[in-house]
Structures are given as C-alpha cells and as structure tokens.
Amino acid sequence: MEAPPVTVMPVTGGTINMMEYLLQGSVLDQSLESLLHRLRGLCDNMEPESFADHELVYLLKGQQGNPFMLRARRSLLHPTAPWHLRYLGQPEVGDKSRHALVRNCVDVAASHSLPDFLNEMGFRMDHEFVAKGQVFRKGAMKVVVSKLLRVLASGNTENTEPMSLSYLVELSILAPAGQDTMSEDMRSFAEQLKPLVHLEKIDPKRLM
Amino acid sequence: MQQREEKQLEASLESLHARVAHLKGSLQSFILKLENEHDRLAWPSVLDNFALLSGQLNTINKVLKNEKTPSYRSQVIIPLLLSPDRDEELVKLTEQRVPVFSHEIVPDHLRTKPDPEVEEQEKHLSAEAARIGPEVAQKQIQTLNKLCSNLLEKLNNPRDDRDSESSALRQNKPSFNPADTNALVAAVGFGKGLSKCRPPGSVPPGHPGQPTMSTGPTLQQVTIAGTTGHQAGMGGQVAQQQPGQPGKMPSSIKTNIKSASMHPYNR
C-alpha cells in the first residue's frame, strides 16, 4: 500500500495576493479633537471604535542580509480575542506618480500560543509597543488614529510611556493586487484632511 | 403691441414657474434626506445640496433680470371672486395647500408690500445710504471690489511659498509636527526608538543581543551535536564577535534544516 503523496510546497489554498495601500501622517495632541470631529463628519456614520493593541515585532535572521519580519498583535481591550499575525512586504517601487505606498500584505489570525510558536520557529522579538486610538471607516478606506506608547519593561503593558506628543494617522486600503484606482480615492480623502494633517507616502527606508 | 407684451409676460411667467418648481423639488428632496437619512449623511453631500440650491436661486435671479421679462411691478392682480367654499380646482393646482380662495388667504398670497419690520429696515438702509453721500459710497464700493478680487486671486492661485509663509504667519499653532511624523513612522516601520533591551536611541536594529542567550538551550535541543559548539560560542561572545557571528550563524541554520529534513514521513 502506497503512502499518499506528500506535497513539497505548502498548500496555499485560494488566497488572493492582497496589497496594502498606505498614507501616513501625524497630528499633535492639541489638534486631535478637531481631527476626530472632521473624521466623524467625513467617514461613515458609526460609533468610532476605540482600540488598545499590543504589537510585538518578530525577526527571523537568515543567511542573507534582510531579516524576515512578522508582526503579532493582540488586543488589550479584548484579552480573549485571537492574535493577529501580519506580514508586510517591501514597498513596491512602481511609478513615482502613484500616490500611496503599496506593499504586499498577508493577515492571519492565530491562537494565544503565537509568541511561543514564533520563538520555537526561530523568530526573536525585536521590539514591541502599545497602540491606543480609534478606527474610522469610509467605504473600503480605513483611517486609524493612534498613540504609540513605548513599553518600558518587556511584556508589561501597564507600564508604558508615550513616544511623542503626536498621534499617528494612517489611511489604508486592503485590495487585491492590480487595482490601482485606490490611490486616487485616497488622495482626494487626504486633501479633505488638510491642513490639519498632511497624509503622504513616507518611505520607511528613507528614515533608516 | 399689447399682444407682444402679453406673450412676453406669459413666456417669462412660464420660465419663472419652471425654475421655482425645480427649486421646490430640490428643497423637498433635501428635507426628506435630512429627515430620513440624517445618520448616514456626510458633509460633502450636504454641501452639494446647498450648492444645488444656490445654483437654482441664481438661475431664478437671472430669469428675473433678463431684459425680455417685463417688469412685474407694473402688473396688478385683483381678486375677482372670493368665496368661503372649498374649490377642488384650486386644491389640485396648489397640491392641497390652498383649499379655499377666501378673505383669509388673499392678503397673504396676493400681497405686494413686504412685512412692516422688513419695510422699516429697508427705510433705514436707504436713509443711511442717502446720508453718506455719493463719493464715500463710491470709495466703499471700490474697497469692497478690491478685497474681493484679492481674495479670489489668492484662492485661485495656490503657490507653495505663499502657503508656507502664510501658514507661519496665520496660525502660530501648526496642527502637526513633521519630525513627529517621521519618528512615529520609523517606530512603526522598524522599531526605531523602541528597542526593548537597549536604551531608546539610534542603535541599529537586528543584532542578536541577550535574548539569544536565553534561547540557546532551546536551539540546542533541536540541532544535532555538531552545532552545540557554535551555539555556546555565539552565546558567550555577544558584543565583540559581531563580524564573526554572521559566519557562524549560517552553519547553525543549515544544520537546523538538515535535522528537520530527517522526519519520519520521508520514505
């Protein structure tokens, strides 16, 4: 009796390659209220969702230069909710005229044994932070206004301090690869938030 | 001659009626929207509605100013028959608003003078205008025109340098700090300023620090004997061996893969 064939490549199922379109900016604490008011008016009318998340970033160092980065995120407000694991690829260096940062994005949910699992796999936690803020939605677009807090003692999310006096504002859309009309919508939405916030395409490599 | 005037009057009344009907329609739909969908309404669509109404009012103004329209002031409407009975025709014409053509509704609907308060205000304004004299009035008109044209020019010609200087002068409180933006994006992107076992600062990310020592034992359990020497060496010499470590790392990982490939299903 023959053993059933074992596939060499992992079975990926029918997942579509999702890309994340991203624009980022920041707003000072004192102007936060006006920004929230404006977002409440512009975005879909629903109660703004608050969130408090603890994000851990894991790196796997390989033979080559670039380490492989995975982001594990859990909610501090809903401790029993599953963890969220995300991979973000390198930003696509397409044409410069594209208004948003485009990168490959893979999201999965994971159980609470995720940190141990990643450690066993060989990943090491590089840094962690807590993000607290609100999420707004407009159609497919998602606006996240969050305060980044530095975790002072590793693993202890009670003891945190704000990283700066500003809130990070991110406008993002998750779409299948190939749809480029999103960046136009994002740009017109970003125009409506000026001059409170300047949302722009910021290349993280430039800030290294 | 009279016939021509009559025809003109009729035509202008027709077009005025049509425009007013448009305005009424858009007002109705706007009110409906506000009443029924106010929780789903977004500011840009409310602005659109207002813009539509203002456009329609503009066209009505244009119709009234058109040289072909005769002066309505010279026309007089005299009610010929008033009755307290309900008139079905009238009800149909006015969409249920005016059921009876009687003594009560005639003063309201056929009036030609504005409200007494409005009349008072108009008298005040014209007295004021007469008082200040024509030269002062002319100067005021010119200043207003100049202000409007300046404003229009600024709105129509956005320039980057004007934006930067006016934003510096206009409000001393910018609502965002670009340095903060960069710091936050760097923190979210690759953890700049967030390293957990180093003081927050400019230490480049990605060099194996203390955590590798604590997980040393776990790795040793998985890999086969040949690499334990490497692991201990790596754990022991953390800071000084930076250039040497990349040389050691590849071998440990290769061995990991080798050991992992000897799984029981490989037949």
Short mmCIF file of C-alpha atoms in Angstrom, two decimals:
data_model
loop_
_atom_site.label_atom_id
_atom_site.label_comp_id
_atom_site.label_asym_id
_atom_site.label_seq_id
_atom_site.Cartn_x
_atom_site.Cartn_y
_atom_site.Cartn_z
CA MET A 1 0.00 0.00 0.00
CA GLU A 2 1.50 3.34 -1.04
CA ALA A 3 1.57 6.30 1.25
CA PRO A 4 -0.47 9.20 -0.05
CA PRO A 5 1.69 11.72 -1.92
CA VAL A 6 3.12 14.44 0.22
CA THR A 7 3.19 17.79 -1.49
CA VAL A 8 6.50 19.51 -1.33
CA MET A 9 5.19 23.08 -1.38
CA PRO A 10 2.82 24.14 1.36
CA VAL A 11 -0.80 24.23 0.24
CA THR A 12 -1.79 27.87 -0.05
CA GLY A 13 -5.41 27.37 -0.94
CA GLY A 14 -7.21 30.06 -2.86
CA THR A 15 -5.87 33.19 -1.21
CA ILE A 16 -5.59 36.29 -3.33
CA ASN A 17 -2.46 38.33 -3.11
CA MET A 18 -3.57 41.33 -1.08
CA MET A 19 -1.81 44.65 -1.27
CA GLU A 20 -2.00 47.38 1.31
CA TYR A 21 -2.13 50.98 0.11
CA LEU A 22 -0.93 53.30 2.82
CA LEU A 23 -0.67 57.03 3.55
CA GLN A 24 0.68 58.24 6.87
CA GLY A 25 0.79 61.47 8.80
CA SER A 26 0.61 62.72 12.33
CA VAL A 27 -1.36 65.20 14.38
CA LEU A 28 -0.35 66.96 17.59
CA ASP A 29 -2.25 66.15 20.76
CA GLN A 30 -3.85 69.56 20.97
CA SER A 31 -5.32 69.28 17.48
CA LEU A 32 -6.60 65.76 17.99
CA GLU A 33 -10.17 66.82 18.83
CA SER A 34 -10.59 68.81 15.63
CA LEU A 35 -9.26 65.91 13.61
CA LEU A 36 -11.65 63.47 15.27
CA HIS A 37 -14.57 65.82 14.60
CA ARG A 38 -13.61 66.12 10.96
CA LEU A 39 -13.23 62.39 10.61
CA ARG A 40 -16.61 61.79 12.20
CA GLY A 41 -18.14 64.06 9.61
CA LEU A 42 -16.29 62.66 6.63
CA CYS A 43 -16.35 58.97 7.42
CA ASP A 44 -19.20 56.50 7.55
CA ASN A 45 -21.51 57.31 10.37
CA MET A 46 -20.96 54.77 13.07
CA GLU A 47 -19.68 54.98 16.59
CA PRO A 48 -15.89 55.32 16.32
CA GLU A 49 -14.21 52.18 17.53
CA SER A 50 -11.55 52.54 20.17
CA PHE A 51 -8.78 50.06 20.37
CA ALA A 52 -5.76 49.34 22.54
CA ASP A 53 -3.36 46.88 20.97
CA HIS A 54 -0.04 45.41 21.99
CA GLU A 55 2.12 44.73 18.98
CA LEU A 56 5.24 42.57 19.02
CA VAL A 57 7.54 42.53 16.04
CA TYR A 58 9.48 39.34 15.41
CA LEU A 59 12.53 39.00 13.22
CA LEU A 60 13.99 35.89 11.67
CA LYS A 61 17.58 36.36 10.64
CA GLY A 62 18.64 34.33 7.68
CA GLN A 63 21.89 33.83 5.84
CA GLN A 64 21.22 36.83 3.64
CA GLY A 65 21.16 40.38 4.88
CA ASN A 66 17.49 41.21 5.32
CA PRO A 67 15.78 39.64 8.29
CA PHE A 68 12.23 38.42 7.83
CA MET A 69 9.77 40.47 9.85
CA LEU A 70 6.40 39.37 11.23
CA ARG A 71 4.05 41.47 13.35
CA ALA A 72 1.95 39.87 16.07
CA ARG A 73 -0.81 41.96 17.56
CA ARG A 74 -3.21 41.34 20.39
CA SER A 75 -5.99 43.44 21.80
CA LEU A 76 -5.63 44.71 25.35
CA LEU A 77 -9.34 45.51 25.48
CA HIS A 78 -10.44 42.03 24.43
CA PRO A 79 -7.94 39.65 26.00
CA THR A 80 -9.67 36.52 24.75
CA ALA A 81 -9.77 37.60 21.11
CA PRO A 82 -7.33 35.78 18.82
CA TRP A 83 -3.95 37.23 17.98
CA HIS A 84 -3.44 38.82 14.61
CA LEU A 85 -0.33 37.94 12.63
CA ARG A 86 0.67 40.12 9.73
CA TYR A 87 3.38 40.11 7.12
CA LEU A 88 4.16 43.31 5.25
CA GLY A 89 6.36 43.16 2.21
CA GLN A 90 8.76 45.72 0.87
CA PRO A 91 7.08 48.78 -0.62
CA GLU A 92 6.61 48.40 -4.34
CA VAL A 93 8.83 50.70 -6.30
CA GLY A 94 6.38 51.21 -9.10
CA ASP A 95 5.94 54.52 -10.83
CA LYS A 96 6.63 57.57 -8.72
CA SER A 97 3.29 59.05 -9.65
CA ARG A 98 1.44 56.56 -7.50
CA HIS A 99 0.22 58.49 -4.53
CA ALA A 100 0.25 55.83 -1.86
CA LEU A 101 2.76 53.36 -0.51
CA VAL A 102 1.91 49.91 -1.86
CA ARG A 103 3.12 46.73 -0.25
CA ASN A 104 2.18 43.10 -0.11
CA CYS A 105 0.16 42.17 2.93
CA VAL A 106 -0.77 38.83 4.44
CA ASP A 107 -3.03 38.70 7.51
CA VAL A 108 -3.92 35.66 9.57
CA ALA A 109 -5.45 35.08 12.95
CA ALA A 110 -3.59 33.00 15.46
CA SER A 111 -4.17 31.45 18.84
CA HIS A 112 -2.66 32.61 22.10
CA SER A 113 0.30 30.31 21.72
CA LEU A 114 1.64 32.51 18.94
CA PRO A 115 4.63 34.04 20.77
CA ASP A 116 5.85 30.62 21.90
CA PHE A 117 5.32 29.24 18.42
CA LEU A 118 7.31 32.01 16.82
CA ASN A 119 10.10 31.57 19.34
CA GLU A 120 10.27 27.86 18.57
CA MET A 121 10.39 28.62 14.86
CA GLY A 122 13.45 30.72 15.40
CA PHE A 123 11.96 34.20 15.43
CA ARG A 124 13.20 36.63 18.02
CA MET A 125 11.18 39.56 19.27
CA ASP A 126 12.85 42.72 18.11
CA HIS A 127 10.65 45.38 19.62
CA GLU A 128 7.17 45.90 20.97
CA PHE A 129 4.84 48.80 21.52
CA VAL A 130 1.29 49.57 22.54
CA ALA A 131 -1.01 51.48 20.22
CA LYS A 132 -4.18 53.11 21.55
CA GLY A 133 -6.61 55.05 19.46
CA GLN A 134 -9.63 54.98 17.21
CA VAL A 135 -10.55 53.49 13.87
CA PHE A 136 -12.78 55.14 11.29
CA ARG A 137 -14.04 53.65 8.05
CA LYS A 138 -15.15 55.17 4.79
CA GLY A 139 -16.16 52.57 2.27
CA ALA A 140 -13.07 50.47 1.75
CA MET A 141 -10.78 53.03 3.35
CA LYS A 142 -9.71 52.72 6.93
CA VAL A 143 -8.36 55.62 8.99
CA VAL A 144 -6.52 54.75 12.17
CA VAL A 145 -5.60 57.46 14.66
CA SER A 146 -3.34 56.00 17.31
CA LYS A 147 -0.98 56.99 20.07
CA LEU A 148 2.18 54.90 20.15
CA LEU A 149 3.39 54.01 23.63
CA ARG A 150 6.77 52.61 24.46
CA VAL A 151 6.76 49.54 26.69
CA LEU A 152 9.27 50.20 29.45
CA ALA A 153 9.54 46.71 30.86
CA SER A 154 9.31 43.95 28.31
CA GLY A 155 5.98 42.19 28.47
CA ASN A 156 4.48 44.62 30.96
CA THR A 157 1.87 46.59 29.11
CA GLU A 158 0.73 48.53 32.15
CA ASN A 159 3.97 50.43 32.36
CA THR A 160 4.10 52.50 29.20
CA GLU A 161 5.08 55.97 28.17
CA PRO A 162 4.06 57.89 25.04
CA MET A 163 6.66 58.03 22.34
CA SER A 164 5.90 61.58 21.28
CA LEU A 165 3.35 64.33 21.65
CA SER A 166 1.59 63.33 18.46
CA TYR A 167 -0.89 60.79 17.26
CA LEU A 168 -0.08 58.71 14.20
CA VAL A 169 -2.71 58.92 11.47
CA GLU A 170 -2.80 56.17 8.86
CA LEU A 171 -5.10 55.87 5.88
CA SER A 172 -5.09 52.43 4.33
CA ILE A 173 -6.94 50.21 1.91
CA LEU A 174 -6.53 46.47 1.51
CA ALA A 175 -7.16 45.45 -2.05
CA PRO A 176 -6.22 42.61 -4.39
CA ALA A 177 -3.13 43.18 -6.45
CA GLY A 178 -3.59 45.10 -9.64
CA GLN A 179 -6.25 47.61 -8.67
CA ASP A 180 -4.63 50.98 -8.89
CA THR A 181 -7.69 53.21 -8.66
CA MET A 182 -7.47 53.23 -4.90
CA SER A 183 -4.70 55.75 -4.67
CA GLU A 184 -6.84 58.41 -6.36
CA ASP A 185 -9.61 57.98 -3.79
CA MET A 186 -7.07 58.05 -1.01
CA ARG A 187 -5.53 61.21 -2.33
CA SER A 188 -8.86 63.06 -2.52
CA PHE A 189 -9.68 61.96 1.02
CA ALA A 190 -6.28 63.11 2.19
CA GLU A 191 -6.95 66.51 0.60
CA GLN A 192 -10.02 66.87 2.76
CA LEU A 193 -7.97 66.42 5.90
CA LYS A 194 -5.55 69.22 5.09
CA PRO A 195 -4.32 71.42 6.72
CA LEU A 196 -4.93 69.53 9.97
CA VAL A 197 -2.94 66.52 8.84
CA HIS A 198 -0.69 66.02 5.85
CA LEU A 199 -1.08 62.43 4.78
CA GLU A 200 1.67 61.39 2.49
CA LYS A 201 3.59 58.46 1.19
CA ILE A 202 6.52 58.02 3.56
CA ASP A 203 9.15 55.52 2.55
CA PRO A 204 10.41 53.83 5.74
CA LYS A 205 13.77 53.11 4.16
CA ARG A 206 14.36 56.83 3.88
CA LEU A 207 14.09 57.15 7.65
CA MET A 208 16.54 54.43 8.47
CA MET B 1 -48.00 95.88 -29.22
CA GLN B 2 -50.11 94.74 -26.32
CA GLN B 3 -50.22 91.24 -27.65
CA ARG B 4 -46.46 91.12 -27.81
CA GLU B 5 -46.25 92.28 -24.20
CA GLU B 6 -48.79 89.72 -23.19
CA LYS B 7 -46.85 86.98 -24.95
CA GLN B 8 -43.64 88.10 -23.25
CA LEU B 9 -45.34 88.13 -19.88
CA GLU B 10 -46.69 84.68 -20.41
CA ALA B 11 -43.36 83.26 -21.55
CA SER B 12 -41.44 84.80 -18.63
CA LEU B 13 -44.02 83.59 -16.16
CA GLU B 14 -43.71 80.08 -17.61
CA SER B 15 -39.95 80.01 -17.23
CA LEU B 16 -40.14 81.51 -13.73
CA HIS B 17 -42.69 78.90 -12.78
CA ALA B 18 -40.48 76.10 -14.08
CA ARG B 19 -37.42 77.35 -12.17
CA VAL B 20 -39.38 77.75 -8.96
CA ALA B 21 -40.73 74.23 -9.40
CA HIS B 22 -37.15 72.93 -9.73
CA LEU B 23 -36.17 74.78 -6.59
CA LYS B 24 -39.15 73.41 -4.73
CA GLY B 25 -38.27 69.89 -5.85
CA SER B 26 -34.70 70.09 -4.69
CA LEU B 27 -35.72 71.65 -1.36
CA GLN B 28 -38.19 68.83 -0.85
CA SER B 29 -35.66 66.11 -1.57
CA PHE B 30 -33.11 67.80 0.69
CA ILE B 31 -35.59 67.99 3.57
CA LEU B 32 -36.53 64.35 3.04
CA LYS B 33 -32.86 63.41 3.08
CA LEU B 34 -32.25 65.35 6.28
CA GLU B 35 -35.25 63.81 7.99
CA ASN B 36 -34.81 60.21 6.95
CA GLU B 37 -31.12 59.67 6.39
CA HIS B 38 -29.55 62.13 8.78
CA ASP B 39 -27.48 59.44 10.41
CA ARG B 40 -25.99 58.36 7.10
CA LEU B 41 -25.32 61.81 5.73
CA ALA B 42 -21.81 63.04 5.06
CA TRP B 43 -20.75 66.65 4.97
CA PRO B 44 -19.75 66.71 1.27
CA SER B 45 -23.24 65.62 0.19
CA VAL B 46 -24.87 68.30 2.38
CA LEU B 47 -22.57 70.83 0.76
CA ASP B 48 -23.64 69.52 -2.64
CA ASN B 49 -27.28 70.07 -1.78
CA PHE B 50 -26.61 73.61 -0.68
CA ALA B 51 -24.65 74.25 -3.84
CA LEU B 52 -27.56 72.97 -5.92
CA LEU B 53 -29.99 75.27 -4.12
CA SER B 54 -27.73 78.26 -4.56
CA GLY B 55 -27.34 77.48 -8.26
CA GLN B 56 -31.06 77.31 -8.73
CA LEU B 57 -31.58 80.60 -6.90
CA ASN B 58 -29.01 82.10 -9.22
CA THR B 59 -30.88 80.98 -12.32
CA ILE B 60 -34.09 82.42 -10.92
CA ASN B 61 -32.29 85.72 -10.43
CA LYS B 62 -31.04 85.59 -13.99
CA VAL B 63 -34.53 84.96 -15.32
CA LEU B 64 -35.82 87.94 -13.38
CA LYS B 65 -33.03 90.18 -14.62
CA ASN B 66 -33.42 89.09 -18.22
CA GLU B 67 -34.30 92.05 -20.44
CA LYS B 68 -37.06 90.08 -22.10
CA THR B 69 -39.02 89.81 -18.86
CA PRO B 70 -41.44 92.66 -18.40
CA SER B 71 -41.50 94.49 -15.14
CA TYR B 72 -43.73 92.57 -12.81
CA ARG B 73 -44.20 95.64 -10.68
CA SER B 74 -46.40 97.18 -13.33
CA GLN B 75 -48.78 94.22 -13.19
CA VAL B 76 -51.65 94.17 -10.73
CA ILE B 77 -53.56 91.12 -9.56
CA ILE B 78 -57.10 91.78 -8.46
CA PRO B 79 -59.18 89.01 -6.97
CA LEU B 80 -62.49 88.98 -8.75
CA LEU B 81 -64.39 86.47 -6.70
CA LEU B 82 -63.85 85.43 -3.11
CA SER B 83 -65.83 82.59 -1.65
CA PRO B 84 -65.57 80.63 1.58
CA ASP B 85 -66.36 77.41 -0.32
CA ARG B 86 -63.79 74.77 -1.00
CA ASP B 87 -62.57 74.84 -4.57
CA GLU B 88 -61.39 71.47 -5.91
CA GLU B 89 -59.54 73.01 -8.85
CA LEU B 90 -57.56 75.23 -6.51
CA VAL B 91 -56.79 72.31 -4.25
CA LYS B 92 -55.38 70.37 -7.20
CA LEU B 93 -53.38 73.32 -8.52
CA THR B 94 -51.76 74.10 -5.20
CA GLU B 95 -51.13 70.49 -4.12
CA GLN B 96 -53.54 70.59 -1.18
CA ARG B 97 -52.05 73.76 0.26
CA VAL B 98 -54.81 76.28 -0.54
CA PRO B 99 -58.26 74.74 -0.31
CA VAL B 100 -60.31 77.94 -0.17
CA PHE B 101 -59.90 81.23 -2.01
CA SER B 102 -61.29 83.38 0.75
CA HIS B 103 -60.70 86.59 2.64
CA GLU B 104 -58.11 84.98 4.89
CA ILE B 105 -55.66 83.79 2.32
CA VAL B 106 -55.88 86.70 -0.12
CA PRO B 107 -53.88 89.23 1.97
CA ASP B 108 -51.09 86.69 2.43
CA HIS B 109 -50.86 85.30 -1.07
CA LEU B 110 -51.51 88.44 -3.09
CA ARG B 111 -49.50 90.91 -1.07
CA THR B 112 -47.15 93.31 -2.80
CA LYS B 113 -45.53 95.03 0.15
CA PRO B 114 -43.00 93.38 2.45
CA ASP B 115 -43.55 92.86 6.18
CA PRO B 116 -43.67 96.03 8.29
CA GLU B 117 -40.39 95.14 10.01
CA VAL B 118 -38.70 94.49 6.70
CA GLU B 119 -40.08 97.77 5.39
CA GLU B 120 -38.62 99.60 8.40
CA GLN B 121 -35.22 98.05 7.82
CA GLU B 122 -35.27 98.94 4.16
CA LYS B 123 -36.16 102.54 5.04
CA HIS B 124 -33.25 102.66 7.47
CA LEU B 125 -30.85 101.32 4.90
CA SER B 126 -31.90 103.73 2.19
CA ALA B 127 -31.73 106.67 4.66
CA GLU B 128 -28.23 105.56 5.63
CA ALA B 129 -27.20 105.26 2.01
CA ALA B 130 -28.54 108.72 1.20
CA ARG B 131 -26.75 110.16 4.22
CA ILE B 132 -23.20 109.16 3.44
CA GLY B 133 -23.08 110.84 0.08
CA PRO B 134 -22.06 109.55 -3.34
CA GLU B 135 -18.25 109.91 -3.08
CA VAL B 136 -18.00 107.94 0.16
CA ALA B 137 -20.30 105.32 -1.30
CA GLN B 138 -18.11 105.05 -4.38
CA LYS B 139 -15.00 104.63 -2.25
CA GLN B 140 -16.67 101.90 -0.22
CA ILE B 141 -17.67 100.11 -3.39
CA GLN B 142 -14.11 100.26 -4.66
CA THR B 143 -12.64 98.88 -1.41
CA LEU B 144 -15.10 96.02 -1.44
CA ASN B 145 -14.25 95.21 -5.05
CA LYS B 146 -10.55 95.27 -4.30
CA LEU B 147 -10.92 92.96 -1.28
CA CYS B 148 -13.00 90.50 -3.29
CA SER B 149 -10.55 90.40 -6.17
CA ASN B 150 -7.60 89.90 -3.79
CA LEU B 151 -9.36 87.03 -2.12
CA LEU B 152 -10.28 85.47 -5.45
CA GLU B 153 -6.71 85.74 -6.63
CA LYS B 154 -5.40 84.05 -3.50
CA LEU B 155 -7.92 81.27 -3.82
CA ASN B 156 -7.29 80.68 -7.49
CA ASN B 157 -3.51 80.73 -7.50
CA PRO B 158 -2.14 78.46 -4.78
CA ARG B 159 1.61 78.76 -4.54
CA ASP B 160 3.87 76.71 -2.30
CA ASP B 161 5.89 79.58 -0.96
CA ARG B 162 2.82 81.60 -0.23
CA ASP B 163 1.39 78.62 1.63
CA SER B 164 4.44 78.21 3.80
CA GLU B 165 4.74 81.86 4.72
CA SER B 166 1.05 82.36 5.28
CA SER B 167 0.80 79.25 7.43
CA ALA B 168 3.65 80.55 9.56
CA LEU B 169 2.04 83.94 9.91
CA ARG B 170 -1.56 82.89 10.04
CA GLN B 171 -1.59 80.46 12.93
CA ASN B 172 1.17 80.06 15.42
CA LYS B 173 -0.25 76.62 16.15
CA PRO B 174 0.51 74.13 13.38
CA SER B 175 -1.53 71.05 13.95
CA PHE B 176 1.17 68.54 13.13
CA ASN B 177 4.89 68.21 13.52
CA PRO B 178 6.74 66.62 10.58
CA ALA B 179 9.56 65.46 12.84
CA ASP B 180 7.00 63.62 14.94
CA THR B 181 5.54 62.08 11.79
CA ASN B 182 8.92 60.71 10.81
CA ALA B 183 9.63 59.44 14.30
CA LEU B 184 6.29 57.65 14.53
CA VAL B 185 6.54 56.15 11.06
CA ALA B 186 10.06 54.94 11.81
CA ALA B 187 8.88 53.42 15.08
CA VAL B 188 6.03 51.54 13.42
CA GLY B 189 8.13 50.60 10.41
CA PHE B 190 11.15 49.11 12.02
CA GLY B 191 11.14 49.93 15.70
CA LYS B 192 13.37 52.96 15.77
CA GLY B 193 13.46 54.17 19.34
CA LEU B 194 11.60 51.13 20.60
CA SER B 195 14.36 48.60 21.26
CA LYS B 196 13.49 46.69 24.35
CA CYS B 197 16.87 45.69 25.64
CA ARG B 198 18.76 48.78 24.67
CA PRO B 199 18.18 52.38 25.71
CA PRO B 200 15.80 54.03 23.26
CA GLY B 201 18.01 55.67 20.66
CA SER B 202 19.86 55.20 17.45
CA VAL B 203 21.27 51.70 17.89
CA PRO B 204 20.68 49.91 14.58
CA PRO B 205 18.17 47.10 14.82
CA GLY B 206 18.99 43.50 14.10
CA HIS B 207 21.92 42.44 16.14
CA PRO B 208 21.46 39.44 18.36
CA GLY B 209 21.59 40.54 21.94
CA GLN B 210 20.72 38.88 25.18
CA PRO B 211 17.63 37.02 24.01
CA THR B 212 19.74 34.59 22.00
CA MET B 213 21.48 33.55 25.16
CA SER B 214 18.26 32.65 26.90
CA THR B 215 17.00 30.67 23.95
CA GLY B 216 20.33 28.96 23.44
CA PRO B 217 19.25 25.89 25.32
CA THR B 218 16.10 25.52 23.22
CA LEU B 219 18.05 25.59 19.99
CA GLN B 220 20.50 23.09 21.32
CA GLN B 221 17.75 20.61 21.91
CA VAL B 222 16.70 20.78 18.31
CA THR B 223 20.01 20.77 16.48
CA ILE B 224 22.33 17.83 16.26
CA ALA B 225 25.57 17.62 18.14
CA GLY B 226 27.81 19.29 15.60
CA THR B 227 26.48 22.76 16.26
CA THR B 228 26.40 22.93 20.02
CA GLY B 229 29.92 24.27 19.99
CA HIS B 230 28.84 27.08 17.73
CA GLN B 231 25.84 27.91 19.88
CA ALA B 232 27.87 28.20 23.04
CA GLY B 233 30.44 30.30 21.23
CA MET B 234 27.74 32.61 19.95
CA GLY B 235 26.09 32.93 23.31
CA GLY B 236 29.30 33.62 25.11
CA GLN B 237 30.71 36.34 22.96
CA VAL B 238 27.91 38.70 22.33
CA ALA B 239 29.35 42.14 21.86
CA GLN B 240 32.85 41.63 20.49
CA GLN B 241 32.18 38.96 17.93
CA GLN B 242 29.96 40.98 15.63
CA PRO B 243 31.90 40.38 12.40
CA GLY B 244 32.46 36.75 13.25
CA GLN B 245 28.86 35.93 14.02
CA PRO B 246 27.46 36.13 10.52
CA GLY B 247 29.97 33.48 9.66
CA LYS B 248 28.78 31.23 12.46
CA MET B 249 25.04 31.80 12.01
CA PRO B 250 24.69 30.25 8.56
CA SER B 251 26.14 26.97 9.67
CA SER B 252 23.75 26.65 12.58
CA ILE B 253 20.77 27.27 10.39
CA LYS B 254 21.91 24.86 7.73
CA THR B 255 22.23 22.20 10.33
CA ASN B 256 18.77 23.03 11.58
CA ILE B 257 17.38 22.35 8.16
CA LYS B 258 19.28 19.12 7.89
CA SER B 259 17.96 17.85 11.15
CA ALA B 260 14.47 18.97 10.27
CA SER B 261 14.57 17.07 6.99
CA MET B 262 15.02 13.78 8.80
CA HIS B 263 11.39 13.48 9.70
CA PRO B 264 9.59 10.16 9.94
CA TYR B 265 7.47 10.68 6.83
CA ASN B 266 10.40 10.63 4.42
CA ARG B 267 10.12 7.25 2.74
#
